[in-house]
Structure formats: structure tokens, C-alpha cells
Tab-separated table of C-alpha atoms in Angstrom:
chain	number	residue	atom	x	y	z
U	1483	MET	CA	-98.239	110.395	22.468
U	1484	SER	CA	-98.111	107.684	25.139
U	1485	ALA	CA	-98.681	103.974	24.759
U	1486	ILE	CA	-98.773	101.016	27.128
U	1487	ILE	CA	-98.901	97.285	26.553
U	1488	ILE	CA	-99.943	95.165	29.530
U	1489	ARG	CA	-98.698	91.690	28.694
U	1490	GLY	CA	-99.693	88.187	29.699
U	1491	GLY	CA	-102.231	88.905	32.417
U	1492	ARG	CA	-105.549	87.225	33.082
U	1493	LEU	CA	-107.857	89.797	31.551
U	1494	ILE	CA	-111.230	89.768	33.310
U	1495	ASP	CA	-113.756	92.161	31.782
U	1496	PRO	CA	-117.298	91.195	32.890
U	1497	ALA	CA	-118.888	93.914	30.755
U	1498	ASN	CA	-117.646	92.105	27.636
U	1499	LYS	CA	-117.785	88.583	29.092
U	1500	ARG	CA	-114.009	88.212	28.728
U	1501	ASP	CA	-111.886	86.009	30.978
U	1502	GLU	CA	-108.700	84.998	29.209
U	1503	ILE	CA	-104.939	85.368	29.109
U	1504	ALA	CA	-104.430	88.327	26.803
U	1505	ASP	CA	-102.503	91.539	26.234
U	1506	LEU	CA	-104.118	94.935	26.739
U	1507	TYR	CA	-103.188	97.948	24.612
U	1508	ILE	CA	-103.490	101.608	25.563
U	1509	VAL	CA	-102.871	104.733	23.483
U	1510	ASP	CA	-103.272	108.251	24.860
U	1511	GLY	CA	-105.459	107.126	27.707
U	1512	LYS	CA	-107.784	104.954	25.622
U	1513	ILE	CA	-108.068	101.189	25.121
U	1514	VAL	CA	-107.169	100.049	21.610
U	1515	GLY	CA	-107.463	96.676	19.963
U	1516	SER	CA	-103.917	95.666	19.020
U	1517	LYS	CA	-100.252	96.597	18.932
U	1518	SER	CA	-100.568	97.358	15.227
U	1519	GLU	CA	-102.980	100.154	16.087
U	1520	ILE	CA	-100.319	101.628	18.366
U	1521	ARG	CA	-97.774	101.522	15.538
U	1522	GLU	CA	-100.229	102.983	13.045
U	1523	GLU	CA	-100.983	105.839	15.389
U	1524	PHE	CA	-97.285	106.517	15.933
U	1525	THR	CA	-96.725	106.491	12.182
U	1526	ARG	CA	-99.688	108.780	11.550
U	1527	ARG	CA	-98.292	111.288	14.012
U	1528	GLY	CA	-94.743	110.919	12.737
U	1529	GLY	CA	-93.467	109.784	16.117
U	1530	LYS	CA	-91.221	107.015	17.310
U	1531	SER	CA	-92.516	103.738	18.652
U	1532	GLU	CA	-91.702	104.159	22.348
U	1533	ILE	CA	-93.978	101.883	24.277
U	1534	GLU	CA	-94.137	101.134	27.996
U	1535	GLU	CA	-94.536	97.418	28.575
U	1536	ILE	CA	-95.925	96.002	31.824
U	1537	ASP	CA	-95.421	92.341	32.658
U	1538	ALA	CA	-98.729	91.143	34.098
U	1539	ARG	CA	-98.019	87.420	34.207
U	1540	GLY	CA	-99.677	85.963	37.297
U	1541	LEU	CA	-101.799	89.081	37.705
U	1542	ILE	CA	-105.424	89.899	36.967
U	1543	VAL	CA	-105.976	92.774	34.565
U	1544	ALA	CA	-109.362	94.255	35.442
U	1545	PRO	CA	-111.307	97.363	34.547
U	1546	GLY	CA	-110.590	100.158	37.007
U	1547	LEU	CA	-112.532	99.361	40.165
U	1548	ILE	CA	-115.457	101.533	41.289
U	1549	ASP	CA	-116.413	102.334	44.893
U	1550	ILE	CA	-119.831	103.973	45.076
U	1551	HIS	CA	-119.797	104.780	48.807
U	1552	VAL	CA	-116.964	107.041	49.960
U	1553	HIS	CA	-116.822	109.986	52.362
U	1554	LEU	CA	-114.157	112.455	51.233
U	1555	ARG	CA	-115.089	115.016	53.931
U	1556	GLU	CA	-114.367	118.077	51.805
U	1557	PRO	CA	-115.616	120.741	51.949
U	1558	GLY	CA	-115.684	121.410	55.659
U	1559	PHE	CA	-113.828	118.548	57.339
U	1560	GLY	CA	-110.340	118.597	55.865
U	1561	HIS	CA	-108.814	117.485	59.168
U	1562	LYS	CA	-110.379	114.052	58.549
U	1563	GLU	CA	-109.741	113.674	54.830
U	1564	THR	CA	-109.342	115.782	51.718
U	1565	ILE	CA	-110.225	115.134	48.124
U	1566	GLU	CA	-106.498	114.852	47.452
U	1567	SER	CA	-105.702	112.376	50.251
U	1568	GLY	CA	-108.883	110.405	49.582
U	1569	GLY	CA	-107.941	110.170	45.925
U	1570	ARG	CA	-104.531	108.796	46.874
U	1571	ALA	CA	-106.169	106.248	49.183
U	1572	ALA	CA	-108.527	105.191	46.405
U	1573	ALA	CA	-105.649	104.702	43.965
U	1574	ALA	CA	-103.743	102.664	46.568
U	1575	GLY	CA	-106.804	100.465	46.984
U	1576	GLY	CA	-107.120	99.818	43.255
U	1577	PHE	CA	-109.974	102.232	42.562
U	1578	THR	CA	-110.146	104.552	39.575
U	1579	THR	CA	-113.673	105.865	40.181
U	1580	ILE	CA	-115.193	106.782	43.536
U	1581	VAL	CA	-118.562	108.255	44.444
U	1582	CYS	CA	-118.453	110.692	47.356
U	1583	MET	CA	-121.295	111.211	49.802
U	1584	PRO	CA	-122.988	114.595	50.392
U	1585	ASN	CA	-122.606	114.951	54.191
U	1586	THR	CA	-120.060	117.740	53.938
U	1587	SER	CA	-120.135	121.327	55.227
U	1588	PRO	CA	-121.769	122.984	53.407
U	1589	THR	CA	-123.939	120.017	52.498
U	1590	ALA	CA	-123.796	118.948	48.864
U	1591	ASP	CA	-127.435	119.841	48.316
U	1592	ASN	CA	-127.003	122.574	45.698
U	1593	PRO	CA	-125.305	123.036	42.314
U	1594	SER	CA	-122.562	125.332	43.605
U	1595	THR	CA	-121.233	122.872	46.187
U	1596	ILE	CA	-121.420	120.011	43.694
U	1597	ALA	CA	-119.536	122.139	41.148
U	1598	TRP	CA	-116.846	122.977	43.737
U	1599	ILE	CA	-116.297	119.294	44.509
U	1600	LYS	CA	-116.090	118.408	40.804
U	1601	ASP	CA	-113.668	121.230	40.041
U	1602	ARG	CA	-111.492	120.433	43.053
U	1603	ALA	CA	-111.406	116.744	42.154
U	1604	MET	CA	-110.543	117.500	38.540
U	1605	ALA	CA	-107.596	119.615	39.670
U	1606	ILE	CA	-106.161	117.504	42.462
U	1607	ALA	CA	-107.538	113.941	42.673
U	1608	ARG	CA	-105.657	111.057	41.065
U	1609	VAL	CA	-108.892	109.242	40.262
U	1610	ASN	CA	-112.367	110.033	38.952
U	1611	VAL	CA	-114.555	111.550	41.673
U	1612	LEU	CA	-118.323	111.577	41.191
U	1613	PRO	CA	-120.236	113.629	43.775
U	1614	THR	CA	-123.726	112.706	44.934
U	1615	GLY	CA	-126.399	115.255	45.777
U	1616	ALA	CA	-128.316	115.135	49.040
U	1617	ILE	CA	-131.982	114.205	48.625
U	1618	SER	CA	-133.078	116.747	51.237
U	1619	ARG	CA	-131.919	120.273	51.990
U	1620	ASN	CA	-129.204	120.232	54.672
U	1621	LEU	CA	-129.770	116.464	54.964
U	1622	ALA	CA	-132.688	117.276	57.260
U	1623	GLY	CA	-135.073	114.820	55.627
U	1624	GLU	CA	-137.873	117.355	55.484
U	1625	GLU	CA	-137.520	119.418	52.292
U	1626	LEU	CA	-136.263	118.254	48.911
U	1627	ALA	CA	-132.930	119.646	47.799
U	1628	PRO	CA	-132.874	121.337	44.342
U	1629	ILE	CA	-131.149	118.678	42.656
U	1630	GLY	CA	-126.689	111.233	53.774
U	1631	HIS	CA	-129.256	111.296	56.244
U	1632	CYS	CA	-132.039	108.819	55.628
U	1633	ILE	CA	-135.318	110.483	54.649
U	1634	GLN	CA	-137.803	109.712	57.407
U	1635	ASN	CA	-140.809	111.402	55.777
U	1636	HIS	CA	-142.155	108.813	53.353
U	1637	GLU	CA	-143.965	111.429	51.238
U	1638	VAL	CA	-140.713	113.370	50.761
U	1639	MET	CA	-138.942	110.155	49.812
U	1640	ARG	CA	-141.668	109.271	47.330
U	1641	ARG	CA	-141.347	112.651	45.612
U	1642	ALA	CA	-137.559	112.282	45.534
U	1643	VAL	CA	-137.883	108.910	43.798
U	1644	GLU	CA	-140.371	110.319	41.310
U	1645	TYR	CA	-138.084	113.242	40.468
U	1646	ALA	CA	-135.129	110.868	40.156
U	1647	ARG	CA	-137.129	108.766	37.716
U	1648	MET	CA	-137.837	111.880	35.616
U	1649	VAL	CA	-134.106	112.551	35.153
U	1650	GLY	CA	-133.074	108.888	35.002
U	1651	VAL	CA	-130.842	108.614	38.066
U	1652	PRO	CA	-131.046	106.031	40.874
U	1653	VAL	CA	-131.749	106.905	44.497
U	1654	LEU	CA	-129.104	105.750	46.999
U	1655	ASP	CA	-130.441	105.476	50.541
U	1656	HIS	CA	-128.845	105.053	53.952
U	1657	CYS	CA	-131.496	102.828	55.550
U	1658	GLN	CA	-132.038	103.944	59.126
U	1659	ASP	CA	-135.296	104.533	60.986
U	1660	TYR	CA	-134.261	107.063	63.633
U	1661	ASN	CA	-137.278	106.352	65.825
U	1662	LEU	CA	-136.384	102.664	66.045
U	1663	VAL	CA	-132.632	103.227	66.344
U	1664	GLY	CA	-132.932	105.958	68.960
U	1665	ASN	CA	-129.602	106.592	70.654
U	1666	GLY	CA	-128.225	103.144	69.766
U	1667	VAL	CA	-124.488	102.863	69.226
U	1668	VAL	CA	-124.030	99.084	68.787
U	1669	HIS	CA	-126.095	96.156	67.553
U	1670	GLU	CA	-128.929	95.350	69.958
U	1671	GLY	CA	-128.169	91.898	71.310
U	1672	TYR	CA	-125.977	89.974	73.716
U	1673	TRP	CA	-122.999	92.327	73.671
U	1674	SER	CA	-124.980	95.548	73.982
U	1675	THR	CA	-126.712	94.095	77.038
U	1676	LEU	CA	-123.502	92.768	78.588
U	1677	LEU	CA	-121.576	96.008	78.056
U	1678	GLY	CA	-124.425	98.321	78.941
U	1679	LEU	CA	-124.314	100.156	75.621
U	1680	PRO	CA	-127.464	101.509	73.928
U	1681	GLY	CA	-128.690	98.940	71.410
U	1682	TRP	CA	-129.398	99.534	67.719
U	1683	PRO	CA	-131.958	96.954	66.545
U	1684	ALA	CA	-131.680	95.407	63.111
U	1685	ALA	CA	-135.312	96.418	62.605
U	1686	GLY	CA	-134.097	100.016	62.429
U	1687	GLU	CA	-132.535	99.132	59.067
U	1688	GLU	CA	-135.094	96.609	57.897
U	1689	ALA	CA	-138.036	99.000	58.280
U	1690	ILE	CA	-136.502	101.470	55.809
U	1691	VAL	CA	-135.479	98.690	53.418
U	1692	MET	CA	-139.124	97.629	53.391
U	1693	ARG	CA	-140.211	101.241	52.823
U	1694	ASN	CA	-137.812	101.519	49.911
U	1695	ILE	CA	-139.106	98.310	48.367
U	1696	LEU	CA	-142.666	99.636	48.521
U	1697	LEU	CA	-141.659	102.952	46.954
U	1698	ALA	CA	-139.511	101.288	44.284
U	1699	GLU	CA	-142.565	99.231	43.326
U	1700	LEU	CA	-144.953	102.189	43.523
U	1701	CYS	CA	-142.727	104.499	41.465
U	1702	ASP	CA	-141.239	101.773	39.249
U	1703	HIS	CA	-137.767	103.188	39.803
U	1704	GLN	CA	-134.393	102.023	41.117
U	1705	ILE	CA	-133.617	102.457	44.819
U	1706	HIS	CA	-130.274	101.244	46.088
U	1707	CYS	CA	-129.883	100.311	49.767
U	1708	GLN	CA	-126.478	101.303	51.079
U	1709	HIS	CA	-124.288	99.249	53.449
U	1710	VAL	CA	-126.774	96.436	54.124
U	1711	SER	CA	-125.965	94.783	57.457
U	1712	ALA	CA	-128.991	92.810	58.677
U	1713	ALA	CA	-130.303	89.358	57.791
U	1714	GLY	CA	-133.851	90.690	57.492
U	1715	SER	CA	-132.735	93.267	54.938
U	1716	VAL	CA	-131.182	90.545	52.784
U	1717	ARG	CA	-134.375	88.494	52.953
U	1718	LEU	CA	-136.554	91.472	51.999
U	1719	ILE	CA	-134.352	92.473	49.070
U	1720	ARG	CA	-134.160	88.885	47.828
U	1721	GLU	CA	-137.923	88.473	47.838
U	1722	ALA	CA	-138.493	91.841	46.180
U	1723	ARG	CA	-135.970	91.195	43.414
U	1724	LYS	CA	-137.661	87.889	42.659
U	1725	ARG	CA	-140.816	89.915	41.998
U	1726	GLY	CA	-138.947	92.191	39.615
U	1727	ILE	CA	-138.859	95.242	41.864
U	1728	LYS	CA	-136.031	97.668	41.128
U	1729	ILE	CA	-134.219	97.369	44.449
U	1730	SER	CA	-130.562	96.586	45.085
U	1731	GLY	CA	-128.079	96.429	47.933
U	1732	GLU	CA	-124.386	96.731	48.693
U	1733	VAL	CA	-122.048	95.191	51.277
U	1734	CYS	CA	-119.069	96.645	53.159
U	1735	PRO	CA	-116.158	94.410	54.215
U	1736	HIS	CA	-116.402	95.148	57.942
U	1737	HIS	CA	-119.919	93.730	58.037
U	1738	ILE	CA	-118.660	90.310	56.981
U	1739	ALA	CA	-115.181	90.434	58.554
U	1740	LEU	CA	-116.345	91.227	62.094
U	1741	THR	CA	-119.299	90.661	64.414
U	1742	ASP	CA	-120.507	92.701	67.374
U	1743	GLU	CA	-118.214	90.600	69.552
U	1744	ALA	CA	-115.435	92.937	68.380
U	1745	ILE	CA	-116.797	95.754	70.559
U	1746	GLN	CA	-116.132	93.934	73.842
U	1747	ASN	CA	-112.981	95.983	74.493
U	1748	PHE	CA	-114.775	99.249	73.686
U	1749	ASP	CA	-112.553	99.830	70.637
U	1750	THR	CA	-114.063	102.874	68.924
U	1751	ASN	CA	-112.576	101.695	65.627
U	1752	CYS	CA	-115.289	99.033	65.778
U	1753	LYS	CA	-118.041	101.645	66.002
U	1754	MET	CA	-119.694	102.132	62.639
U	1755	ASN	CA	-123.050	102.935	61.119
U	1756	PRO	CA	-124.803	100.571	60.689
U	1757	PRO	CA	-123.166	98.644	63.515
U	1758	LEU	CA	-121.360	95.324	63.440
U	1759	ARG	CA	-124.028	92.679	63.875
U	1760	SER	CA	-124.398	89.039	64.905
U	1761	GLN	CA	-122.908	85.964	63.267
U	1762	ALA	CA	-126.368	85.130	61.921
U	1763	ASP	CA	-126.412	88.465	60.111
U	1764	VAL	CA	-122.912	87.856	58.723
U	1765	ASP	CA	-124.006	84.447	57.439
U	1766	ALA	CA	-127.032	86.039	55.738
U	1767	LEU	CA	-124.850	88.664	54.068
U	1768	MET	CA	-122.535	85.933	52.801
U	1769	GLU	CA	-125.490	84.042	51.356
U	1770	GLY	CA	-126.823	87.248	49.809
U	1771	ILE	CA	-123.504	87.850	48.063
U	1772	SER	CA	-123.311	84.253	46.900
U	1773	ASP	CA	-126.809	84.138	45.374
U	1774	GLY	CA	-126.659	87.623	43.837
U	1775	THR	CA	-129.141	89.326	46.140
U	1776	LEU	CA	-126.434	91.823	47.090
U	1777	SER	CA	-124.776	92.907	43.864
U	1778	ILE	CA	-122.219	95.591	44.778
U	1779	LEU	CA	-119.163	95.759	47.043
U	1780	CYS	CA	-118.001	99.050	48.556
U	1781	SER	CA	-116.176	100.539	51.537
U	1782	ASP	CA	-118.281	103.243	53.228
U	1783	HIS	CA	-114.862	104.873	53.700
U	1784	ALA	CA	-115.491	107.163	56.705
U	1785	PRO	CA	-112.301	108.841	57.957
U	1786	HIS	CA	-112.022	110.496	61.378
U	1787	ALA	CA	-109.050	112.129	63.083
U	1788	ASN	CA	-107.403	110.276	65.974
U	1789	PHE	CA	-108.551	112.784	68.581
U	1790	GLU	CA	-112.164	112.228	67.529
U	1791	LYS	CA	-111.993	108.476	68.018
U	1792	GLU	CA	-109.922	108.590	71.232
U	1793	VAL	CA	-112.934	109.252	73.468
U	1794	GLU	CA	-115.582	107.203	75.293
U	1795	PHE	CA	-117.363	104.709	73.044
U	1796	ASP	CA	-120.722	106.504	73.276
U	1797	ALA	CA	-119.138	109.829	72.301
U	1798	ALA	CA	-117.004	108.595	69.379
U	1799	PRO	CA	-118.147	109.212	65.807
U	1800	PHE	CA	-119.321	106.317	63.657
U	1801	GLY	CA	-117.170	104.997	60.834
U	1802	ILE	CA	-113.849	103.556	59.686
U	1803	VAL	CA	-111.535	104.075	56.725
U	1804	GLY	CA	-111.789	101.381	54.092
U	1805	LEU	CA	-110.482	102.289	50.642
U	1806	GLU	CA	-107.058	100.721	51.181
U	1807	THR	CA	-108.224	97.492	52.835
U	1808	GLU	CA	-111.560	96.612	51.243
U	1809	LEU	CA	-110.276	94.776	48.159
U	1810	GLY	CA	-107.874	92.675	50.213
U	1811	LEU	CA	-110.549	91.849	52.769
U	1812	PHE	CA	-113.105	90.844	50.155
U	1813	ILE	CA	-110.663	88.699	48.152
U	1814	ASP	CA	-109.375	87.074	51.323
U	1815	LEU	CA	-112.803	86.388	52.832
U	1816	LEU	CA	-115.063	85.798	49.840
U	1817	VAL	CA	-112.682	84.080	47.423
U	1818	HIS	CA	-109.976	82.383	49.486
U	1819	LYS	CA	-111.429	81.565	52.913
U	1820	HIS	CA	-115.171	81.096	52.462
U	1821	HIS	CA	-115.340	80.395	48.702
U	1822	GLN	CA	-118.575	82.377	48.367
U	1823	ILE	CA	-117.724	83.698	44.885
U	1824	ASP	CA	-114.859	83.480	42.414
U	1825	ILE	CA	-112.553	86.345	41.517
U	1826	ALA	CA	-114.397	87.071	38.249
U	1827	ARG	CA	-117.660	87.592	40.124
U	1828	LEU	CA	-115.898	89.808	42.667
U	1829	ILE	CA	-114.562	92.002	39.869
U	1830	ALA	CA	-118.052	92.218	38.350
U	1831	MET	CA	-119.367	93.490	41.705
U	1832	TYR	CA	-116.748	96.252	41.585
U	1833	THR	CA	-117.118	97.181	37.898
U	1834	ILE	CA	-120.098	96.340	35.724
U	1835	ALA	CA	-122.615	96.250	38.605
U	1836	PRO	CA	-121.930	99.759	39.983
U	1837	ALA	CA	-121.462	101.190	36.466
U	1838	ARG	CA	-124.878	99.903	35.421
U	1839	LEU	CA	-126.536	101.127	38.602
U	1840	LEU	CA	-125.171	104.646	38.184
U	1841	LYS	CA	-125.327	104.590	34.363
U	1842	ILE	CA	-121.746	105.783	34.040
U	1843	ASP	CA	-119.162	105.126	31.354
U	1844	ALA	CA	-116.734	103.110	33.472
U	1845	GLY	CA	-115.971	99.571	34.580
U	1846	THR	CA	-115.060	98.189	31.170
U	1847	LEU	CA	-112.038	97.429	28.994
U	1848	SER	CA	-113.952	97.925	25.746
U	1849	ILE	CA	-112.027	99.291	22.773
U	1850	GLY	CA	-112.306	103.063	22.848
U	1851	ALA	CA	-113.032	103.189	26.570
U	1852	ARG	CA	-111.033	105.360	28.938
U	1853	ALA	CA	-107.993	103.372	30.059
U	1854	ASP	CA	-108.878	102.839	33.709
U	1855	VAL	CA	-107.209	99.568	34.694
U	1856	THR	CA	-106.482	97.772	37.959
U	1857	LEU	CA	-103.796	95.085	38.199
U	1858	ILE	CA	-104.476	92.634	41.010
U	1859	ASP	CA	-102.337	89.889	42.524
U	1860	PRO	CA	-104.944	87.548	44.045
U	1861	GLU	CA	-102.283	85.439	45.749
U	1862	LEU	CA	-100.206	88.239	47.298
U	1863	GLU	CA	-100.010	87.923	51.077
U	1864	TRP	CA	-99.641	91.203	52.937
U	1865	THR	CA	-100.201	92.795	56.319
U	1866	VAL	CA	-102.338	95.874	56.921
U	1867	ARG	CA	-100.243	98.740	58.328
U	1868	ILE	CA	-102.278	101.828	59.130
U	1869	ASP	CA	-99.107	103.919	59.438
U	1870	GLN	CA	-98.602	103.331	55.708
U	1871	PHE	CA	-102.067	104.489	54.639
U	1872	GLU	CA	-102.418	107.205	52.031
U	1873	SER	CA	-105.601	108.353	53.747
U	1874	ALA	CA	-105.293	111.296	56.139
U	1875	SER	CA	-106.945	109.196	58.877
U	1876	ARG	CA	-106.073	105.913	60.556
U	1877	ASN	CA	-109.361	104.745	62.097
U	1878	SER	CA	-109.309	101.078	61.079
U	1879	PRO	CA	-109.924	97.920	63.127
U	1880	PHE	CA	-107.824	95.878	60.692
U	1881	ASN	CA	-104.328	97.041	61.620
U	1882	GLY	CA	-102.029	94.007	61.656
U	1883	TRP	CA	-104.456	91.739	59.784
U	1884	LYS	CA	-102.806	89.363	57.320
U	1885	LEU	CA	-104.665	89.293	54.009
U	1886	LYS	CA	-104.317	87.498	50.690
U	1887	GLY	CA	-104.986	89.483	47.542
U	1888	ARG	CA	-104.188	93.085	46.663
U	1889	ALA	CA	-104.083	95.658	43.878
U	1890	VAL	CA	-100.492	96.159	42.741
U	1891	ARG	CA	-100.956	98.903	40.140
U	1892	THR	CA	-103.708	101.395	39.393
U	1893	ILE	CA	-103.945	103.104	36.005
U	1894	ALA	CA	-106.364	106.012	35.529
U	1895	GLY	CA	-106.773	107.535	32.102
U	1896	GLY	CA	-103.702	105.700	30.842
U	1897	LYS	CA	-101.445	106.976	33.639
U	1898	THR	CA	-100.133	104.934	36.549
U	1899	VAL	CA	-101.466	106.707	39.641
U	1900	TRP	CA	-100.299	104.128	42.174
U	1901	LYS	CA	-97.898	101.187	42.164
U	1902	LEU	CA	-96.960	98.798	44.955
């Protein structure tokens, strides 16, 4: 039998509307209500009262954080990331549950591939890994998978939403109209014109957001728009939510930390999908976070090997790693610098909001819940060092950035899986 007492921290548990200085008690990987329950359990089992005590004074004790948008690359692309290395990166970032995307090889569009990912994660990952299934077979957007790329055929997407409603799961969509985006590699605007790079108009995202709103209303079912980046998308989601439509959106840290000005030196670590956009778009995202239009924070962790990024800008793959920097970036930018939200709201966007969207048993410190806990020092100043990442890849534009706020211990199932 194992027991832990986390003492004197600021316990923030949005699911139970708790925000107080309190101790947290864990027995055999579950949250219990008091130290007396630990002693009773020891007595019942005839054991000795050997308890690990963690001093959390000055720290935030939060439910284990959830990231619903992660690319783990396995199966098929283990040179970029593996389930094992991605799990370590998640733990180092403060995450106890991650949701991995289906663009693997083979594509996660069938029960056998999903089962392989779940079994592999159970055996080797430090954290909980929840695989998603592709909506369309081979991510082609043309034929429904038996259970990503954005579905371009609106009829296929409608049927996918209807089937999802039948089984009670949300639809997560990468909003990209390929006809509008074309061969764009950066935000269409001043910098794309100046640098002579193919432009990616914001309308390429907004058109699919609008499509999703219409289908969410038609089917009366939840559609979640991934990595929202454009001001128009925020406006559309805000207006739809006011009308009670089941639509939601998420934000990645790079879309508020950087603008398209960052591409002026052709740094391929600033090439992501969707692209970095204008300051006006950043301002709209900030407002959307502040007023609750955008309810979830995530990374879109997209690892690539060095040799893949060390090519011409047009030829480089989209994406950056994010699991180990996202919490620090969001605390630094949203809480400390711009005062858009407080730390309790930030934790809610990483716990109760994604747990409710996905209808999973996570993101809470309720008695009897699995002991997934993240300890956070919101005042800790630190510098991003990509050579210290747990991830197998290093493609980050934030190397050398000085941030304020970081996870200092991650506990999954009552076991410390990472400690600063």
C-alpha cells in the first residue's frame, strides 16, 4: 500500500469549485478525504503507517492537466516521436492525460490500429494516452472510417457527425478548406507578400468553422474546432455559442505568442498549420479566451526530426513541439503579462473543460478519483532549453525564451512520473 499527503498547497479544483489552501490525500492511486482514512486503511490491511509527504507551500495543486491535441507519431514515424518519448514530454509539461491524433502510418482509422496504440501506451507511457479515430478512411476525406485531415465533402462530414451523435462522442475537426488554402505555407498578408511565400488566407479556416457551425446546428451535436487561429473564426464561434449551438474551440500557445512577423528570417520552426497570423488575429484570440468563446488550451504538439526541418521553408513540414513549453507560455502570457485570465480559469481550461468535452473521467480531485495531480509554481522563472527536452524532437521557436510559471511535479495514478 502507498500513501501520499500533499501539504499546504493552493488546491484549485474547478470541477468541485474548490480554491483553497488545503492538504490532499492519496491512497493506492486514488484521492481520499482525510489522513484518518489513510490510517484506517493501513490498519485494515495490517500495515505500517509509512506516508510520503510533499510540501506544496507556495505551489498550486491542480488536477492532472489534459492536452487534447497531441501528435505522438507512432505507429510509423518513430524517428520524430514515440509513445514513450511523447509520454515523458507530457509528464515534464505537467500533463497526465493526452489525446493523440490519428495521422499515423497506418492511419488510426480502424480498431486494430487503435488497439495497438492503447496497448503500447498502457505498457510504456508514463501518462494516460487516449487515441482518436480518423473520421475518414486513410484521412482522405471521402469515405467514412469504421469507427487529421479536414473532411472537405460536407455530406461525409454530416454523416460523421450524425454517427458520432449516435454513440455520444464529439467530433474534433482540423478546420482547413484546401481549395482556399491551396499551396499556402504562411499567413496571407504583408509578410507573405514581402517574402514571396505562398499565402494561406484566414478564410481557409473560417469557411470550415462556418460549415461546422451549420452542421452542429443541423445535427444538434458537439463539434470542436481545433487550433483556432483567425479572428473571423473567433467571431463565428462566439455568435454561434450565443445561439446555443454546440460548437467549441481551442487555442495553441504559438498562436498568441507569435505573429507572422516571426517568419521573416525563414525559420522553419515558425512554420505551423494553421500558420502564425497577424496581430489583429492574436488580439481576437486573446479576447476569445478572456470572454470564454475559446474554452480549451492545448499544444498541437507536432514533432519533426532536425533533418526534416533543415530544408527550404516551402519544403519543410508544418508543426512544432509544444508539450514541454505550453503551460509556461500560457501562464506567462495569459496570467502574468496580459492579465487575460487568472490561474484558476487557466487550470479549468486544462481540466474540467476538456474532460467535459470528451466525457472522460479525468480533470478532477474528487474523492475516489484517480490520483492524477499536477503541482505548479506560477512564479517560477525559467528558460526554455530545447537540448533538455524529453521529446525526441527539438523543433521549437521558443528556445531561450524566459518564462514565468511551470509544472514542478506530475503525479499519475498516485505515482510521481516527473519532478523538476
